[in-house]
XYZ file of C-alpha atoms in Angstrom:
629
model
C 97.880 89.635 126.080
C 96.684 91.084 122.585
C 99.606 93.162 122.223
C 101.858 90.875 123.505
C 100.408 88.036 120.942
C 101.040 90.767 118.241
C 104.918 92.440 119.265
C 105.927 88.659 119.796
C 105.008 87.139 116.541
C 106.878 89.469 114.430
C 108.951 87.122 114.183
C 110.916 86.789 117.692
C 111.157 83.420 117.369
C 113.081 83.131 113.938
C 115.302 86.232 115.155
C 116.247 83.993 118.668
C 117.400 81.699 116.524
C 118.994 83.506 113.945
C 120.660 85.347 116.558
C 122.097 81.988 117.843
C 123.175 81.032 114.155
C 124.791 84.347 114.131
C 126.901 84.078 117.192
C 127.560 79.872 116.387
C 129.106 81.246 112.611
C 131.353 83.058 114.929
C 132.016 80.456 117.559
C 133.457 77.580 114.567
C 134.127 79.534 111.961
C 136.644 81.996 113.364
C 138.136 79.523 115.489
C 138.923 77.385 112.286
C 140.730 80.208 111.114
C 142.814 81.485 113.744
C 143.537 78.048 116.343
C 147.279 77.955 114.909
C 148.313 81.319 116.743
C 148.864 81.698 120.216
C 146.157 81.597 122.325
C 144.901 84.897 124.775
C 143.360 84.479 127.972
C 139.747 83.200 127.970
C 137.286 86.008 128.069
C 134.587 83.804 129.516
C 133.893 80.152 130.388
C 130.649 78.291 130.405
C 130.332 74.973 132.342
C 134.285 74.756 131.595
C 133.925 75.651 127.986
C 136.438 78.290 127.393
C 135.296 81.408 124.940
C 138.109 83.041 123.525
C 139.078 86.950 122.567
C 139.001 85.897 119.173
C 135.729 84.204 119.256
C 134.458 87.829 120.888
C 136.120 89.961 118.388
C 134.293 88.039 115.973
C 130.505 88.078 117.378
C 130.895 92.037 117.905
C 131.648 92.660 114.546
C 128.744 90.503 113.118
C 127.005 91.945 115.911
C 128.011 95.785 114.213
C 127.214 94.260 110.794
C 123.684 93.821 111.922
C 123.192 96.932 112.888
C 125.071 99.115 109.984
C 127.175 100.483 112.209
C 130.775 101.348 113.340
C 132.682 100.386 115.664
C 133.550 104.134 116.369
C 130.207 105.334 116.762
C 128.921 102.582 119.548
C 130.105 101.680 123.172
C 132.589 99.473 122.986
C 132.254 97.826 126.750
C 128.343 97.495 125.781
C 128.866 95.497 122.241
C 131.298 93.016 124.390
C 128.759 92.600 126.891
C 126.266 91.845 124.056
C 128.282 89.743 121.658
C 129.509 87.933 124.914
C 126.014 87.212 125.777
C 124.729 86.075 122.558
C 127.628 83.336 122.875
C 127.264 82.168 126.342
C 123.250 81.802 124.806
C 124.746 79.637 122.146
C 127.132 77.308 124.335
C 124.523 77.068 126.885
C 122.235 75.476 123.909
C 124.684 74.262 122.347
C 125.409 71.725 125.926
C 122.413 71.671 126.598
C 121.651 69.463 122.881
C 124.377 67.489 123.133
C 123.532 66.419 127.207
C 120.318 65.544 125.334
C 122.235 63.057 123.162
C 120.615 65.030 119.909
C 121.979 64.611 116.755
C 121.760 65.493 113.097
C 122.253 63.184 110.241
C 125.026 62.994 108.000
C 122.149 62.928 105.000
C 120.715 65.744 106.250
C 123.737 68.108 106.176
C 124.367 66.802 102.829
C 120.644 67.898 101.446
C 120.894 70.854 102.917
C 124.501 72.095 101.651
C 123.016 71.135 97.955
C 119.947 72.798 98.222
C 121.061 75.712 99.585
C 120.852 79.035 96.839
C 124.093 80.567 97.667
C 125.654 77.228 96.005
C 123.718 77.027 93.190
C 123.530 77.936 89.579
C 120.711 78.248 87.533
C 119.090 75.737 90.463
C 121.717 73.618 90.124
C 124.597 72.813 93.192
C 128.189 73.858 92.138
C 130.692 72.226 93.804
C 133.195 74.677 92.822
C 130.921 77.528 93.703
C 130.649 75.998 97.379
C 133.852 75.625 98.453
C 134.741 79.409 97.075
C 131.594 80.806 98.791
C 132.631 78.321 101.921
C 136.428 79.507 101.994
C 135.178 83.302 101.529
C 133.263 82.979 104.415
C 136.600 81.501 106.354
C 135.816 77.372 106.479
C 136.631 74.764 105.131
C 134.439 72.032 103.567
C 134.854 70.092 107.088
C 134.074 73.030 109.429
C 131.657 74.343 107.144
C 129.797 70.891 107.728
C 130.562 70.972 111.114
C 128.973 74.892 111.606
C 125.898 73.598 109.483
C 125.707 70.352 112.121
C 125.528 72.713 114.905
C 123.322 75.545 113.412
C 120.736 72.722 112.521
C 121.027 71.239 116.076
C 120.386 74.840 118.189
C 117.347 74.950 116.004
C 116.356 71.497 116.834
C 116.563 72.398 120.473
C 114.454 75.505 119.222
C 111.850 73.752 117.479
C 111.208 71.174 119.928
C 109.826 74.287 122.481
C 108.409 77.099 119.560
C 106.850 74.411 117.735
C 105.419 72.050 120.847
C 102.371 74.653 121.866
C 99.259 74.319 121.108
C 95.975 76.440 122.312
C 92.264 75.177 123.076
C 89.277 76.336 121.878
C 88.290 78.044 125.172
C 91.547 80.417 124.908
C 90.587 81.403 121.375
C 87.362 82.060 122.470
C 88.269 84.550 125.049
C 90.830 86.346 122.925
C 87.767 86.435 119.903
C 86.183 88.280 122.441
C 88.766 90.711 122.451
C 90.330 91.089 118.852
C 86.694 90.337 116.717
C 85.013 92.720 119.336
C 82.854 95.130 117.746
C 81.698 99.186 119.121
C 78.092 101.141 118.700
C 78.705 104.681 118.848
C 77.808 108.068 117.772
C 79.418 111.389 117.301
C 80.114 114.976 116.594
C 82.812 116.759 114.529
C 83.307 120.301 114.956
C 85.557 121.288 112.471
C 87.613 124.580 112.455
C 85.240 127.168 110.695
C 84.619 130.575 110.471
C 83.555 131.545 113.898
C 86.024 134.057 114.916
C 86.060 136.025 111.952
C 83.763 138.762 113.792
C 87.136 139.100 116.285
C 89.787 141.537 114.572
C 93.442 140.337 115.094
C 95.241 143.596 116.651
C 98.973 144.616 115.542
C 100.261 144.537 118.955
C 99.279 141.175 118.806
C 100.687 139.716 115.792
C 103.701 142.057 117.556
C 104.125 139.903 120.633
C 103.431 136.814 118.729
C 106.380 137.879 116.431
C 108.358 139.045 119.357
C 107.733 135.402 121.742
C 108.426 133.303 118.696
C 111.380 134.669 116.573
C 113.123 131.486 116.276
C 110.313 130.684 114.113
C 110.976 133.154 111.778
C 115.004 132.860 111.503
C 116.060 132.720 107.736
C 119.084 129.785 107.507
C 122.239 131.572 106.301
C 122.233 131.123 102.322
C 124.954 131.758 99.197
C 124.210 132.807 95.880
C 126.735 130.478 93.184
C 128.293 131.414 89.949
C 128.472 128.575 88.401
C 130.013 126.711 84.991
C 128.200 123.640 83.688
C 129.597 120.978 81.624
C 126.846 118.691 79.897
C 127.132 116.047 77.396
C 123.580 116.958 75.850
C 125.452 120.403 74.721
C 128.209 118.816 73.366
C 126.199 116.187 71.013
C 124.797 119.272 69.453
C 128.043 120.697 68.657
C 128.898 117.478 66.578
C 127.531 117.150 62.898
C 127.028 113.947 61.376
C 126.506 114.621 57.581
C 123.416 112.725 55.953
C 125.688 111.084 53.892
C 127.244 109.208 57.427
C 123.913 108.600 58.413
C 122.706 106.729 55.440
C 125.490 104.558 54.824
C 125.569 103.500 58.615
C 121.866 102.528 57.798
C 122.670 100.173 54.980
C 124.765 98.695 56.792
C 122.887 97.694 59.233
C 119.876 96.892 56.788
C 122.554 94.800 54.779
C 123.797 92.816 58.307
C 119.513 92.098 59.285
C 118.427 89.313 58.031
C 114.555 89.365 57.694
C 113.161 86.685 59.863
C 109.432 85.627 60.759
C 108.801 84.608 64.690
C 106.225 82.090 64.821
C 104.883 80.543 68.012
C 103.439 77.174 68.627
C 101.569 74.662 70.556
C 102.294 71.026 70.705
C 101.028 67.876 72.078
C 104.234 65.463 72.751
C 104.193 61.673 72.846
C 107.657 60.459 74.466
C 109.237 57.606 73.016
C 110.463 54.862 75.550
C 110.902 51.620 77.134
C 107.022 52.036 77.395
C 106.403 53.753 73.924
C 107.710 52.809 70.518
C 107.922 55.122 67.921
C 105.205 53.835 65.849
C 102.700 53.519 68.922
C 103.477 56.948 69.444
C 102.657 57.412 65.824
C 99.631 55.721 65.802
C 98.537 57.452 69.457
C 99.253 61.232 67.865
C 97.140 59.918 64.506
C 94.457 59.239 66.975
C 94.921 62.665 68.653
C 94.523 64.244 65.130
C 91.661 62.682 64.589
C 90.001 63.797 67.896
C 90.764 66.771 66.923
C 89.552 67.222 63.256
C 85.980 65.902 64.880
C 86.276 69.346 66.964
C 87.708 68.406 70.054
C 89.924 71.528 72.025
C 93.831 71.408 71.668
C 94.527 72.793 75.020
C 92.701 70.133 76.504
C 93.439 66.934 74.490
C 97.304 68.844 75.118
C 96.308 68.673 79.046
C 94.939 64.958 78.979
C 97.634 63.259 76.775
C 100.774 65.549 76.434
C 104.185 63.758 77.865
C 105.453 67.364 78.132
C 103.631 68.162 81.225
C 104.890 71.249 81.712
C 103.645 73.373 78.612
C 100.355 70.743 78.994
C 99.179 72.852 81.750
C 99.481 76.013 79.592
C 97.584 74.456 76.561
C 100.484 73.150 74.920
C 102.229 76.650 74.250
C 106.140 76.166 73.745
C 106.318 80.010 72.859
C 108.447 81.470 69.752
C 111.158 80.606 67.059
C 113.289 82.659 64.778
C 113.682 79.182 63.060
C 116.134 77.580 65.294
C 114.780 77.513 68.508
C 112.667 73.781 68.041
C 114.082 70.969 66.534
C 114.753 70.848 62.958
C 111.370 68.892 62.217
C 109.108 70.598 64.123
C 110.818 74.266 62.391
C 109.801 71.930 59.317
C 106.792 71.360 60.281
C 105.717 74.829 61.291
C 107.229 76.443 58.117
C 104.091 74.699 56.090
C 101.427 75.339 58.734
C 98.719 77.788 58.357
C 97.840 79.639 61.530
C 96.010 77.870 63.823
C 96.284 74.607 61.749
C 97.544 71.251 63.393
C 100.533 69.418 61.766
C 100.171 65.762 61.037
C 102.435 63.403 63.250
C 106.135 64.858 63.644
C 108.827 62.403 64.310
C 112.169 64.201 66.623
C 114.459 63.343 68.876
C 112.211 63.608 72.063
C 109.221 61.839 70.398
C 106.289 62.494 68.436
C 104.396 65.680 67.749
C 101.374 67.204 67.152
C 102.479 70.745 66.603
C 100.008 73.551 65.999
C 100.734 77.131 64.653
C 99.363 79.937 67.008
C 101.196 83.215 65.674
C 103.206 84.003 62.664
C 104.829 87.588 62.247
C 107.391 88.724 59.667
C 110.002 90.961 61.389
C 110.472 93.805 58.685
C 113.691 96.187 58.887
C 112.337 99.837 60.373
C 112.709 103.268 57.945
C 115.435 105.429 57.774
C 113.095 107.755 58.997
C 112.371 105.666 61.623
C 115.972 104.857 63.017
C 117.767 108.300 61.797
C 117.893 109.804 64.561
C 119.362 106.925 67.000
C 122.043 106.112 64.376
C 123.207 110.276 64.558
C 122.997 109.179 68.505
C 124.905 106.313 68.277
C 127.706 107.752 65.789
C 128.223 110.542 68.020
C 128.319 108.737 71.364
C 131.990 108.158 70.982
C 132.843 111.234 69.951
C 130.975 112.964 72.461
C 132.346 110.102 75.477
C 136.055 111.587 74.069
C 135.564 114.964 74.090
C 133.643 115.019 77.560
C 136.324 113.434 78.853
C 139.199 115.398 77.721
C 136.955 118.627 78.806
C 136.156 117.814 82.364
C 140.008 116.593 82.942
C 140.827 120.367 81.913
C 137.828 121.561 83.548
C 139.424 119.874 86.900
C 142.727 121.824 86.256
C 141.294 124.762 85.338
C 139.225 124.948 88.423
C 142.225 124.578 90.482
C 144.683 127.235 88.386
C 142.080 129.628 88.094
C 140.980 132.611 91.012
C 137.834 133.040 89.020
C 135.277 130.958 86.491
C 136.305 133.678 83.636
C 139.060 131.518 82.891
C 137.981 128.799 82.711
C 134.559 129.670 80.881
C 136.543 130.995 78.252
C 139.112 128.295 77.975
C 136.111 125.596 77.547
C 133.386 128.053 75.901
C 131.308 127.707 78.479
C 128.539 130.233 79.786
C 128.932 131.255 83.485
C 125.770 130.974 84.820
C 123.851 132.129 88.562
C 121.928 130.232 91.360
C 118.835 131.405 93.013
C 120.129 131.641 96.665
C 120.183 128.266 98.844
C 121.322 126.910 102.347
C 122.765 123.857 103.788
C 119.262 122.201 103.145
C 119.641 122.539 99.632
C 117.352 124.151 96.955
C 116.084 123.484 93.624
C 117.572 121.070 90.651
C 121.108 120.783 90.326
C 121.362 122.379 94.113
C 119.809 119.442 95.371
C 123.114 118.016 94.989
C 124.529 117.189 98.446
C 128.145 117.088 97.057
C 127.551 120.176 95.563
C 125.945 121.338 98.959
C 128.888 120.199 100.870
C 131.282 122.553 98.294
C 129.663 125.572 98.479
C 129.800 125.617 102.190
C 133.604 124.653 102.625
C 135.816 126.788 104.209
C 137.747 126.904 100.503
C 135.100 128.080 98.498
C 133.360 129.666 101.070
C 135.529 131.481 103.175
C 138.722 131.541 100.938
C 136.821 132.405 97.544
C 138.216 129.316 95.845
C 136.668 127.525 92.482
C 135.089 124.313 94.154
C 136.449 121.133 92.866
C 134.740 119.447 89.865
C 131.113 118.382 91.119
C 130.138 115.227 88.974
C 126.254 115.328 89.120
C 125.812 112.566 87.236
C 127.689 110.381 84.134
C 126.956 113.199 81.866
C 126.928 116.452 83.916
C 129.658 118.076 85.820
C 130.339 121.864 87.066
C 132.637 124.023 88.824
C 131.396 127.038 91.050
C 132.146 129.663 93.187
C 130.189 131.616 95.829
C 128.830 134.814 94.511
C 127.122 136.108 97.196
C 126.882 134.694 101.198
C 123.875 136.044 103.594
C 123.575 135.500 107.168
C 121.286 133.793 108.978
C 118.562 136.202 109.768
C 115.335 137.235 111.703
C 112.977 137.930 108.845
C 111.183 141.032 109.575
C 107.535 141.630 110.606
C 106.038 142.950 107.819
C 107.552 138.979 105.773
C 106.023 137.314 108.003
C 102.720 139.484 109.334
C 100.338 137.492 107.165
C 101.660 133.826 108.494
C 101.622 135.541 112.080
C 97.866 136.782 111.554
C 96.820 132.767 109.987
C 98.818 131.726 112.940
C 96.479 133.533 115.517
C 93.420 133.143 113.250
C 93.568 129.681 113.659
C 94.831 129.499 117.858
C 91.506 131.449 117.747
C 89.383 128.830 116.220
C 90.681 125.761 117.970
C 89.455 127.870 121.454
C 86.509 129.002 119.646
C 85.882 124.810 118.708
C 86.747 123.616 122.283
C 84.406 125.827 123.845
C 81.419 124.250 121.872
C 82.597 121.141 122.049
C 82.665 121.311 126.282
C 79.130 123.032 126.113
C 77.797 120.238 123.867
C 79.354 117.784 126.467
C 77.796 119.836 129.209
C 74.307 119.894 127.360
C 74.668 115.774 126.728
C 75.321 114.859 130.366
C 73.130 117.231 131.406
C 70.383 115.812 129.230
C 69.089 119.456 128.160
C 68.909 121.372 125.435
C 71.453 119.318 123.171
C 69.186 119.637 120.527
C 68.320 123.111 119.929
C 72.441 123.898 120.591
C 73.673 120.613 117.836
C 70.907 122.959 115.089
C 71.807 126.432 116.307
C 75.345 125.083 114.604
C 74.208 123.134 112.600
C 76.087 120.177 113.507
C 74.325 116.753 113.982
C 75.223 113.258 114.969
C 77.186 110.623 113.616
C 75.958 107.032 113.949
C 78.064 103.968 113.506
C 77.019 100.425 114.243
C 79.445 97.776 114.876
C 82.419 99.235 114.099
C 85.749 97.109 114.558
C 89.205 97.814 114.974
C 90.100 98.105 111.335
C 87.084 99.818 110.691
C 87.311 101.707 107.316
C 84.375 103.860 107.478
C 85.482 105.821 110.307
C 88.568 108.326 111.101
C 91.605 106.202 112.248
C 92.337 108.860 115.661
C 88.505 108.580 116.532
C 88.515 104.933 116.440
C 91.665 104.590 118.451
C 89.903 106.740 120.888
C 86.153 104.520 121.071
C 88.470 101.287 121.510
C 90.012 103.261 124.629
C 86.719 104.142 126.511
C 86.066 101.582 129.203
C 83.034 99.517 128.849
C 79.225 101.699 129.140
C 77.408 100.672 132.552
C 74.141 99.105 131.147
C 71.408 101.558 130.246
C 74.105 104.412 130.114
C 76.659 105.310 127.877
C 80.366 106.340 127.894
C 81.624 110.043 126.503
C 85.027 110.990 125.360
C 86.558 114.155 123.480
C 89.340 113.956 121.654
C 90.910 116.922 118.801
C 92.196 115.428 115.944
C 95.524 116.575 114.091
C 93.517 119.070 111.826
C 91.669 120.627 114.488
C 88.883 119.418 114.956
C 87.046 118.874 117.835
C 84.948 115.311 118.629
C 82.501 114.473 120.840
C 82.113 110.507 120.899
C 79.430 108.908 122.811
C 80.269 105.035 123.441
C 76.504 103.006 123.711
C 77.585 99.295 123.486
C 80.490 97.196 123.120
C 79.881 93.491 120.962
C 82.095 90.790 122.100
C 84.053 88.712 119.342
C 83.180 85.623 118.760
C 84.612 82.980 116.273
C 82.108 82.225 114.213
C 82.222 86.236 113.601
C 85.839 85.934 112.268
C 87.072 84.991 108.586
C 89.427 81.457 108.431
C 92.301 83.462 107.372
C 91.796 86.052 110.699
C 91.107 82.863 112.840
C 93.943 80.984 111.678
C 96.267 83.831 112.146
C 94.981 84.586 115.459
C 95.603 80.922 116.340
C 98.962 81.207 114.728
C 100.414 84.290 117.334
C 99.175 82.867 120.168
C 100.770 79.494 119.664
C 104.236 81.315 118.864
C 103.827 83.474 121.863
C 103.550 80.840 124.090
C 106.469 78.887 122.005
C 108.383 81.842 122.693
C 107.490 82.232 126.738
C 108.467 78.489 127.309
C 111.706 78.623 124.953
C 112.689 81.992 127.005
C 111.849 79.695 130.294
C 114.167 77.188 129.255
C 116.783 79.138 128.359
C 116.583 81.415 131.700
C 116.659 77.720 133.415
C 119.970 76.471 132.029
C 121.822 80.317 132.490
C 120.415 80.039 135.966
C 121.882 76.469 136.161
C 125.040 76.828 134.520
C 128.816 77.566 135.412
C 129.237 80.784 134.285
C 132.187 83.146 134.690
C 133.010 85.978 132.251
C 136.300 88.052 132.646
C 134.335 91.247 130.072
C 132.282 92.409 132.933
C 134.479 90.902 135.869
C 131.832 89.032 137.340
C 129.888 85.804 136.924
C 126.644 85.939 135.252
């Protein structure tokens, strides 16, 4: 039930019903599209309801859209099936609804076209937006409205069975039991050590090691790449930019700044209104002033009185200007403050201020020193963007005229360079690349000798190779791989060497005799833990898995259990009592969510029990599988 409760409210629910959504787009919106042509055969019909090819064609390519695939790669005959059933699903609810009278409002389709994102801007519904997002997804404005109508109405009939369960107190108290439940155990760890170091490794075994296991020891095949490289970076530095270019691009831009001071500011609005004249507001901000001159806080008189609610709650802050961002009389205003001072009452268009200074800094044009060497960068972008692009076109030709990289090395005056050797995996930097991969092992460039085509590794970096060098795949001798071999062994040696103690420890504990004097001789001791839970922190994760999985200890006795972790080593757990749950034991957010899975499990058991009743119930003939369902 615990796993169930936990696979189940991953979200099952909302996928049921997004599948239905899914397969309902498919059912209207296709069918809007294509019910001028001549109709096929039906592929299916439900209670009399006819489902069309086209209706199929459609729900197995959403259906391959949800799962990133091609139709190439997957059984055809199977996606039918599926698609098929996902729409027979959505008729059947579909019938089901409207035999239930169930509607949805005209109001409500409205609300939730306009508040829906994909037809919005900046928050805002676009009507233009709508329909173009509408007609891209093939409807109309009516059978848009009409898809919407029937999307919200299958998850009506949804809702009215996830949304209906409820659990009592007595079924959360038994599953407490269960999920808050609680272990006292103890054990031993008997790592991988140094016991077998007394035990020599012989040749003839590292020999028929080597000999049992050569696949292990097979070297992929590998090239070795002469390669050209053409880089951006290299060409920059070919380009000179005299100081003289430099400096007068700097006054330039000095000349076009125009020094400016940001200030930032606080303010305390009273909005003029039906409710609020002008000189009330006036008299209400003098008021404010005065409050605060007697030493009253500004982020809390803004908080109490501020019409601008929204900057109210962070202490009035309406952030910074260049001088043009506020009105005209609060940039007035602020121009004369000192920091932190309060202006006296400031008349504009959206009422009457309080404004208060909170930062003032002048901007101040940088150095030539400090912007020298982005202006060389800049000037020489274009430059470098032309010349880059005039080299790699020749770089592609070259590549393809030329038998060998000499040409074309010395056409461009570039420097042949060579790889370390690499496989189809890939090795380091550049021949990471997979496209450059993929090249080197082409039967062109490979086999025939060829340049490889121009390899663009990124917007600034391109090259041209050729294969140097090709080695086979291989058995690495013995004598590469002896050492591994020997670790190999070495440590076979110690996990037999661990399991053996571990079983005579086990023996001694059962046998209730001489556990002691065998836990010193190796210097190994016990492990309490009290209470540990399932998400225990304190204790390794493959240990705990393994307590949780011991059956219950008879009373008086306890329960035992080995188990070798993925580094080796070797535990003995002994299991002394298990703690039932309880809720008072769990935190509100762990209860509620505990609550929340097992009301959506049993949602989704009576939703799945309703559907299964009206497939069972229903007329159902489908011409994809040549029988009735």
């Amino acid at each position: 039930m615990l796993q169930d409760i936990r696979d189940n409210s991953q979200g099952v629910i909302a996928k049921i019903i997004i599948g239905l959504i899914v397969a309902m787009f498919s059912l209207f919106g296709v069918q809007s599209i294509i019910g001028g042509f001549t109709s096929l055969p039906p592929v299916a019909e439900v209670n009399g309801e006819e489902i069309s090819e086209a209706q199929l064609q459609a729900s197995v390519q959403t259906l391959l859209n949800s799962l990133g695939a091609s139709a190439d790669s997957l059984d055809q005959s199977l996606l039918e099936q599926v698609a098929l059933g996902q729409i027979i699903e959505e008729v059947i609810l579909r019938q089901s609804a409207q035999n239930a009278s169930m509607s949805i409002s005209s109001d409500r389709i409205d609300r939730s076209i306009i508040d829906s994102p994909q037809f919005q801007i900046n928050g805002v519904f676009d009507p233009d937006l709508a329909i173009r997002t509408m007609a891209s997804q093939g409807f109309s404005a009516a059978t848009y409205r009409d898809s919407l109508k029937q999307q919200m109405l299958l998850s009506q009939v949804a809702s009215a069975y996830t949304s209906s369960s409820f659990v009592i107190d007595t079924e959360l108290s038994r599953m407490a039991e269960l999920s808050a439940q609680s272990r006292d155990f103890r054990y031993v760890s008997i790592p991988l050590g140094v016991r077998t170091l007394d035990t020599a490794i012989s040749d003839a075994e590292i020999e028929s090691y080597y000999a049992a296991h050569q696949v292990d020891f097979t070297q992929d095949e590998t090239v070795v790449a002469r390669y050209v490289l053409l880089d951006k970076d290299v060409i920059a530095e070919e380009i000179e930019v005299d100081e003289s270019e430099l400096r007068s691009q700097y006054e330039e831009e000095r000349a076009a700044f125009e020094g400016s001071a940001e200030k930032r500011a606080s303010h305390i609005l009273f909005e003029v209104g039906a409710n609020l004249s002008e000189e009330a507001a006036v008299q209400l901000a003098n008021a404010s002033l005065q409050r605060l001159q007697a030493g009253e806080d500004f982020a809390a008189l803004a908080l109490e009185l501020s019409s601008d609610t929204g900057s109210a709650q962070d202490g009035g802050d309406i952030g910074y200007t260049d001088g043009s961002a506020f009105p005209e009389a609060v940039e007035v205003a602020l121009e004369a403050l000192a920091l932190n001072e309060v202006s006296t009452p400031v008349v504009s268009e959206f009422g009457v201020h309080l404004v208060k200074l909170t930062e003032d800094s002048e901007v101040v044009f940088q150095s030539f020193e400090e912007v020298s060497e982005r202006i060389e960068r800049e000037l020489k972008s274009a430059q470098v963007e032309l010349i880059y692009a005039e080299r790699l076109e020749n770089l592609s030709n070259l590549a393809f005229e030329s038998g060998n990289l000499e040409a074309v090395a010395e056409e461009l005056n570039l420097v042949i360079l060579q790889s370390e050797a690499f496989g189809r995996a890939g090795g380091n930097g550049v021949f990471s690349n997979p496209s450059l991969i993929s090249q080197a092992f082409s039967e062109e460039v490979l086999l025939d000798g060829n340049n490889s085509e121009v390899i663009e590794l990124s917007s600034s970096r391109a090259l041209v190779l050729n294969v140097l060098e090709f080695n086979e795949a291989s058995i690495l001798p013995l004598d590469e791989v002896e050492p591994e071999i020997a670790v190999l062994l070495r440590t076979e040696m110690e996990r037999e060497a661990v399991q053996a103690l571990g079983d005579e420890i086990l023996t001694a504990l059962e046998a209730n005799a001489g556990l002691d004097q065998l836990l010193a001789d190796n210097a190994l001791e016990w492990l309490t833990i009290e209470a540990a839970n399932r998400g225990a922190a304190n204790v390794n994760r493959e240990i705990l898995t393994q307590v949780f999985a011991m059956p219950e200890p008879v009373t008086g006795d306890s329960e035992h259990a080995t188990v070798s972790l993925a580094n080796g080593t070797f535990v003995l757990i002994e299991l002394n009592k298990i703690n039932p749950g309880t809720l008072d034991s769990m935190a509100e957010a762990e209860r509620e969510g505990m609550t929340n899975a097992i009301i959506a499990d049993l949602g989704n058991s009576d939703f799945q029990a309703f559907m299964s009743n009206l497939q069972q119930n229903a007329d159902i003939e489908s011409r994809v599988t040549e029988e009735a369902f």
